[in-house]
Amino acid sequence: MISRAPGYFKYQPHSVAAHSWKVTQAAQFLGDVEEQAGNTVDWRMLYEKALNHDISERFIGDIRTPVKYASTELREMLANVETSLSDNFVETEIPTELQDVYKRRLHEGKDDSLEGRILSVADKIDLLYEAYGELQKGNPEPVFLDIYKESLETIFAFRDMPSVAYFIKEVLPELLDEQFPGSETLQRIYITIFNAD
């Protein structure tokens, strides 16, 4: 099992496999809302992107979020390493006639397509819930507050999408209504991001 957020205390362990499944569920929900709004979703592409979006972590593990995003240059270098390792895996382990399919599946799925944008949001929704769950339990690790804030900021960056507007209006308020020690801080972060326009 590949653990997420290695090196940090967690009340609830998080695996890459469980994260990929939750991201796929969130992507499916977001895709449904997009279709209700009249957009066409390529479901096969969406499911492939969501299920495989962190597959490269089988080669390099889950690198700590603050490290992974410390600079654009570092993020690009890590992306190149992930692509190289994924390509090598495909070329050595996958039958030749299926290699093109698997190279597509195992490469970065977050792009400007509707399915890539849905994946970007679904990934952050699961991160938001992971961080929220740790903070709700009183986890003192400051990284979970950072992950919560960064996830909200990314979700809000996609608010032009009908599915994200729906999530912000219908789902997020219910999450933020829950009261526990420290919940006021999470609500303040939400309000700050929401009013940043």
mmCIF file of C-alpha atoms in Angstrom:
data_model
loop_
_atom_site.group_PDB
_atom_site.id
_atom_site.type_symbol
_atom_site.label_atom_id
_atom_site.label_comp_id
_atom_site.label_asym_id
_atom_site.label_seq_id
_atom_site.Cartn_x
_atom_site.Cartn_y
_atom_site.Cartn_z
ATOM 1 C CA MET A 1 0.000 0.000 0.000
ATOM 2 C CA ILE A 2 1.337 3.413 -0.961
ATOM 3 C CA SER A 3 0.501 5.925 1.758
ATOM 4 C CA ARG A 4 -0.478 9.506 1.086
ATOM 5 C CA ALA A 5 1.079 12.425 2.973
ATOM 6 C CA PRO A 6 4.077 10.391 4.177
ATOM 7 C CA GLY A 7 5.941 11.747 7.168
ATOM 8 C CA TYR A 8 2.908 13.393 8.759
ATOM 9 C CA PHE A 9 0.850 12.161 11.674
ATOM 10 C CA LYS A 10 -2.608 11.104 10.510
ATOM 11 C CA TYR A 11 -5.596 9.895 12.493
ATOM 12 C CA GLN A 12 -6.928 8.206 9.367
ATOM 13 C CA PRO A 13 -4.365 6.599 7.049
ATOM 14 C CA HIS A 14 -4.860 7.499 3.401
ATOM 15 C CA SER A 15 -3.706 5.252 0.553
ATOM 16 C CA VAL A 16 -3.181 6.182 -3.079
ATOM 17 C CA ALA A 17 -5.629 3.421 -4.091
ATOM 18 C CA ALA A 18 -8.406 4.770 -1.845
ATOM 19 C CA HIS A 19 -7.690 8.312 -3.049
ATOM 20 C CA SER A 20 -7.955 7.246 -6.702
ATOM 21 C CA TRP A 21 -11.296 5.559 -6.007
ATOM 22 C CA LYS A 22 -12.668 8.623 -4.192
ATOM 23 C CA VAL A 23 -11.448 10.936 -6.955
ATOM 24 C CA THR A 24 -13.237 8.736 -9.491
ATOM 25 C CA GLN A 25 -16.460 8.934 -7.471
ATOM 26 C CA ALA A 26 -16.165 12.728 -7.219
ATOM 27 C CA ALA A 27 -15.392 12.961 -10.952
ATOM 28 C CA GLN A 28 -18.487 10.905 -11.729
ATOM 29 C CA PHE A 29 -20.651 13.263 -9.642
ATOM 30 C CA LEU A 30 -19.122 16.341 -11.265
ATOM 31 C CA GLY A 31 -19.581 14.785 -14.711
ATOM 32 C CA ASP A 32 -23.255 14.144 -13.969
ATOM 33 C CA VAL A 33 -23.741 17.802 -13.024
ATOM 34 C CA GLU A 34 -21.920 18.904 -16.187
ATOM 35 C CA GLU A 35 -24.246 16.753 -18.307
ATOM 36 C CA GLN A 36 -27.290 18.182 -16.508
ATOM 37 C CA ALA A 37 -25.971 21.616 -17.501
ATOM 38 C CA GLY A 38 -25.868 20.560 -21.162
ATOM 39 C CA ASN A 39 -22.176 19.705 -21.522
ATOM 40 C CA THR A 40 -20.979 16.535 -23.242
ATOM 41 C CA VAL A 41 -18.763 14.324 -21.087
ATOM 42 C CA ASP A 42 -16.484 11.681 -22.601
ATOM 43 C CA TRP A 43 -17.125 9.174 -19.810
ATOM 44 C CA ARG A 44 -14.483 6.690 -20.910
ATOM 45 C CA MET A 45 -11.840 9.414 -20.898
ATOM 46 C CA LEU A 46 -13.044 10.771 -17.559
ATOM 47 C CA TYR A 47 -12.927 7.367 -15.869
ATOM 48 C CA GLU A 48 -9.504 6.585 -17.342
ATOM 49 C CA LYS A 49 -8.115 9.926 -16.188
ATOM 50 C CA ALA A 50 -9.586 9.650 -12.691
ATOM 51 C CA LEU A 51 -8.651 6.031 -12.001
ATOM 52 C CA ASN A 52 -5.083 6.430 -13.252
ATOM 53 C CA HIS A 53 -4.265 9.995 -12.214
ATOM 54 C CA ASP A 54 -1.783 9.049 -9.465
ATOM 55 C CA ILE A 55 -0.503 5.792 -10.970
ATOM 56 C CA SER A 56 3.010 7.240 -11.240
ATOM 57 C CA GLU A 57 3.168 7.246 -7.447
ATOM 58 C CA ARG A 58 3.731 3.496 -7.656
ATOM 59 C CA PHE A 59 7.194 4.429 -8.963
ATOM 60 C CA ILE A 60 8.100 7.464 -6.848
ATOM 61 C CA GLY A 61 5.688 7.375 -3.913
ATOM 62 C CA ASP A 62 3.554 10.276 -2.749
ATOM 63 C CA ILE A 63 5.879 13.253 -2.502
ATOM 64 C CA ARG A 64 4.890 15.739 0.177
ATOM 65 C CA THR A 65 2.617 18.431 -1.224
ATOM 66 C CA PRO A 66 4.741 21.391 -0.013
ATOM 67 C CA VAL A 67 7.790 19.818 -1.679
ATOM 68 C CA LYS A 68 6.004 18.825 -4.879
ATOM 69 C CA TYR A 69 4.680 22.358 -5.416
ATOM 70 C CA ALA A 70 7.632 24.312 -4.011
ATOM 71 C CA SER A 71 8.449 25.708 -7.447
ATOM 72 C CA THR A 72 7.279 25.399 -11.022
ATOM 73 C CA GLU A 73 10.696 24.071 -12.014
ATOM 74 C CA LEU A 74 10.580 21.293 -9.414
ATOM 75 C CA ARG A 75 7.023 20.358 -10.389
ATOM 76 C CA GLU A 76 8.077 20.148 -14.050
ATOM 77 C CA MET A 77 11.129 18.036 -13.166
ATOM 78 C CA LEU A 78 8.972 15.633 -11.148
ATOM 79 C CA ALA A 79 6.447 15.452 -13.996
ATOM 80 C CA ASN A 80 9.272 14.545 -16.388
ATOM 81 C CA VAL A 81 10.510 11.821 -14.025
ATOM 82 C CA GLU A 82 6.964 10.459 -13.648
ATOM 83 C CA THR A 83 6.471 10.414 -17.428
ATOM 84 C CA SER A 84 9.819 8.730 -18.010
ATOM 85 C CA LEU A 85 9.166 6.033 -15.401
ATOM 86 C CA SER A 86 5.621 5.441 -16.673
ATOM 87 C CA ASP A 87 6.844 5.163 -20.269
ATOM 88 C CA ASN A 88 9.588 2.759 -19.220
ATOM 89 C CA PHE A 89 7.053 0.636 -17.339
ATOM 90 C CA VAL A 90 4.739 0.515 -20.352
ATOM 91 C CA GLU A 91 7.570 -0.321 -22.762
ATOM 92 C CA THR A 92 8.883 -3.164 -20.595
ATOM 93 C CA GLU A 93 5.683 -4.598 -19.079
ATOM 94 C CA ILE A 94 2.811 -3.986 -21.514
ATOM 95 C CA PRO A 95 2.364 -5.883 -24.806
ATOM 96 C CA THR A 96 3.411 -3.799 -27.815
ATOM 97 C CA GLU A 97 -0.090 -3.634 -29.282
ATOM 98 C CA LEU A 98 -1.433 -2.001 -26.082
ATOM 99 C CA GLN A 99 1.435 0.380 -25.326
ATOM 100 C CA ASP A 100 -0.092 3.480 -26.946
ATOM 101 C CA VAL A 101 -3.303 2.992 -24.951
ATOM 102 C CA TYR A 102 -1.441 2.646 -21.664
ATOM 103 C CA LYS A 103 0.890 5.553 -22.339
ATOM 104 C CA ARG A 104 -2.204 7.719 -22.784
ATOM 105 C CA ARG A 105 -3.805 6.329 -19.630
ATOM 106 C CA LEU A 106 -0.731 6.696 -17.455
ATOM 107 C CA HIS A 107 0.242 10.226 -18.486
ATOM 108 C CA GLU A 108 -0.973 13.323 -16.652
ATOM 109 C CA GLY A 109 -4.733 13.604 -17.055
ATOM 110 C CA LYS A 110 -5.199 17.173 -15.858
ATOM 111 C CA ASP A 111 -5.508 19.281 -18.981
ATOM 112 C CA ASP A 112 -7.824 21.859 -20.572
ATOM 113 C CA SER A 113 -10.406 19.300 -21.725
ATOM 114 C CA LEU A 114 -13.657 19.125 -19.764
ATOM 115 C CA GLU A 115 -12.568 15.736 -18.429
ATOM 116 C CA GLY A 116 -9.148 17.099 -17.417
ATOM 117 C CA ARG A 117 -10.758 20.035 -15.637
ATOM 118 C CA ILE A 118 -13.192 17.711 -13.847
ATOM 119 C CA LEU A 119 -10.214 15.595 -12.742
ATOM 120 C CA SER A 120 -8.415 18.671 -11.374
ATOM 121 C CA VAL A 121 -11.442 19.543 -9.250
ATOM 122 C CA ALA A 122 -12.224 15.966 -8.179
ATOM 123 C CA ASP A 123 -8.628 15.514 -6.992
ATOM 124 C CA LYS A 124 -8.866 18.657 -4.868
ATOM 125 C CA ILE A 125 -12.286 17.695 -3.507
ATOM 126 C CA ASP A 126 -10.836 14.481 -2.098
ATOM 127 C CA LEU A 127 -7.819 16.355 -0.719
ATOM 128 C CA LEU A 128 -10.204 18.859 0.854
ATOM 129 C CA TYR A 129 -12.128 16.061 2.572
ATOM 130 C CA GLU A 130 -8.918 14.306 3.691
ATOM 131 C CA ALA A 131 -7.587 17.509 5.243
ATOM 132 C CA TYR A 132 -10.980 18.403 6.717
ATOM 133 C CA GLY A 133 -11.234 14.967 8.356
ATOM 134 C CA GLU A 134 -7.813 15.345 9.963
ATOM 135 C CA LEU A 135 -8.562 18.887 11.173
ATOM 136 C CA GLN A 136 -11.964 17.802 12.484
ATOM 137 C CA LYS A 137 -10.206 15.189 14.633
ATOM 138 C CA GLY A 138 -7.844 17.849 15.986
ATOM 139 C CA ASN A 139 -4.743 16.871 14.026
ATOM 140 C CA PRO A 140 -2.055 19.412 14.990
ATOM 141 C CA GLU A 141 -0.028 19.008 11.773
ATOM 142 C CA PRO A 142 -0.114 22.439 10.051
ATOM 143 C CA VAL A 143 0.177 20.805 6.618
ATOM 144 C CA PHE A 144 -3.498 19.780 6.743
ATOM 145 C CA LEU A 145 -4.586 23.407 7.115
ATOM 146 C CA ASP A 146 -2.356 24.243 4.124
ATOM 147 C CA ILE A 147 -3.873 21.389 2.087
ATOM 148 C CA TYR A 148 -7.398 22.504 3.040
ATOM 149 C CA LYS A 149 -6.690 26.094 1.948
ATOM 150 C CA GLU A 150 -4.882 25.148 -1.271
ATOM 151 C CA SER A 151 -7.637 22.689 -2.198
ATOM 152 C CA LEU A 152 -10.346 25.324 -1.707
ATOM 153 C CA GLU A 153 -8.374 27.861 -3.757
ATOM 154 C CA THR A 154 -8.002 25.400 -6.622
ATOM 155 C CA ILE A 155 -11.672 24.406 -6.513
ATOM 156 C CA PHE A 156 -12.689 28.083 -6.583
ATOM 157 C CA ALA A 157 -10.400 28.662 -9.589
ATOM 158 C CA PHE A 158 -12.739 26.357 -11.568
ATOM 159 C CA ARG A 159 -16.002 27.965 -10.377
ATOM 160 C CA ASP A 160 -16.961 28.848 -13.959
ATOM 161 C CA MET A 161 -17.830 25.161 -14.397
ATOM 162 C CA PRO A 162 -21.465 24.285 -13.579
ATOM 163 C CA SER A 163 -20.351 21.296 -11.492
ATOM 164 C CA VAL A 164 -18.054 23.424 -9.352
ATOM 165 C CA ALA A 165 -20.676 26.141 -8.924
ATOM 166 C CA TYR A 166 -23.057 23.396 -7.756
ATOM 167 C CA PHE A 167 -20.448 21.967 -5.360
ATOM 168 C CA ILE A 168 -19.755 25.412 -3.889
ATOM 169 C CA LYS A 169 -23.449 26.270 -3.499
ATOM 170 C CA GLU A 170 -24.967 22.924 -2.472
ATOM 171 C CA VAL A 171 -22.265 20.693 -0.977
ATOM 172 C CA LEU A 172 -19.615 22.882 0.633
ATOM 173 C CA PRO A 173 -21.951 24.820 2.982
ATOM 174 C CA GLU A 174 -23.150 21.574 4.564
ATOM 175 C CA LEU A 175 -19.546 20.559 5.225
ATOM 176 C CA LEU A 176 -18.699 23.944 6.722
ATOM 177 C CA ASP A 177 -21.797 24.040 8.951
ATOM 178 C CA GLU A 178 -20.371 21.316 11.167
ATOM 179 C CA GLN A 179 -19.105 22.675 14.484
ATOM 180 C CA PHE A 180 -15.973 21.366 16.210
ATOM 181 C CA PRO A 181 -12.919 22.953 17.854
ATOM 182 C CA GLY A 182 -11.149 24.841 15.077
ATOM 183 C CA SER A 183 -14.075 24.885 12.640
ATOM 184 C CA GLU A 184 -14.204 28.695 12.835
ATOM 185 C CA THR A 185 -10.730 28.832 11.280
ATOM 186 C CA LEU A 186 -11.878 26.684 8.353
ATOM 187 C CA GLN A 187 -14.952 28.864 7.875
ATOM 188 C CA ARG A 188 -12.783 32.017 7.893
ATOM 189 C CA ILE A 189 -10.496 30.530 5.235
ATOM 190 C CA TYR A 190 -13.535 29.688 3.111
ATOM 191 C CA ILE A 191 -14.970 33.210 3.484
ATOM 192 C CA THR A 192 -11.611 34.796 2.606
ATOM 193 C CA ILE A 193 -11.292 32.699 -0.556
ATOM 194 C CA PHE A 194 -14.966 33.152 -1.474
ATOM 195 C CA ASN A 195 -14.718 36.944 -1.134
ATOM 196 C CA ALA A 196 -11.347 37.228 -2.905
ATOM 197 C CA ASP A 197 -12.976 38.349 -6.156
#
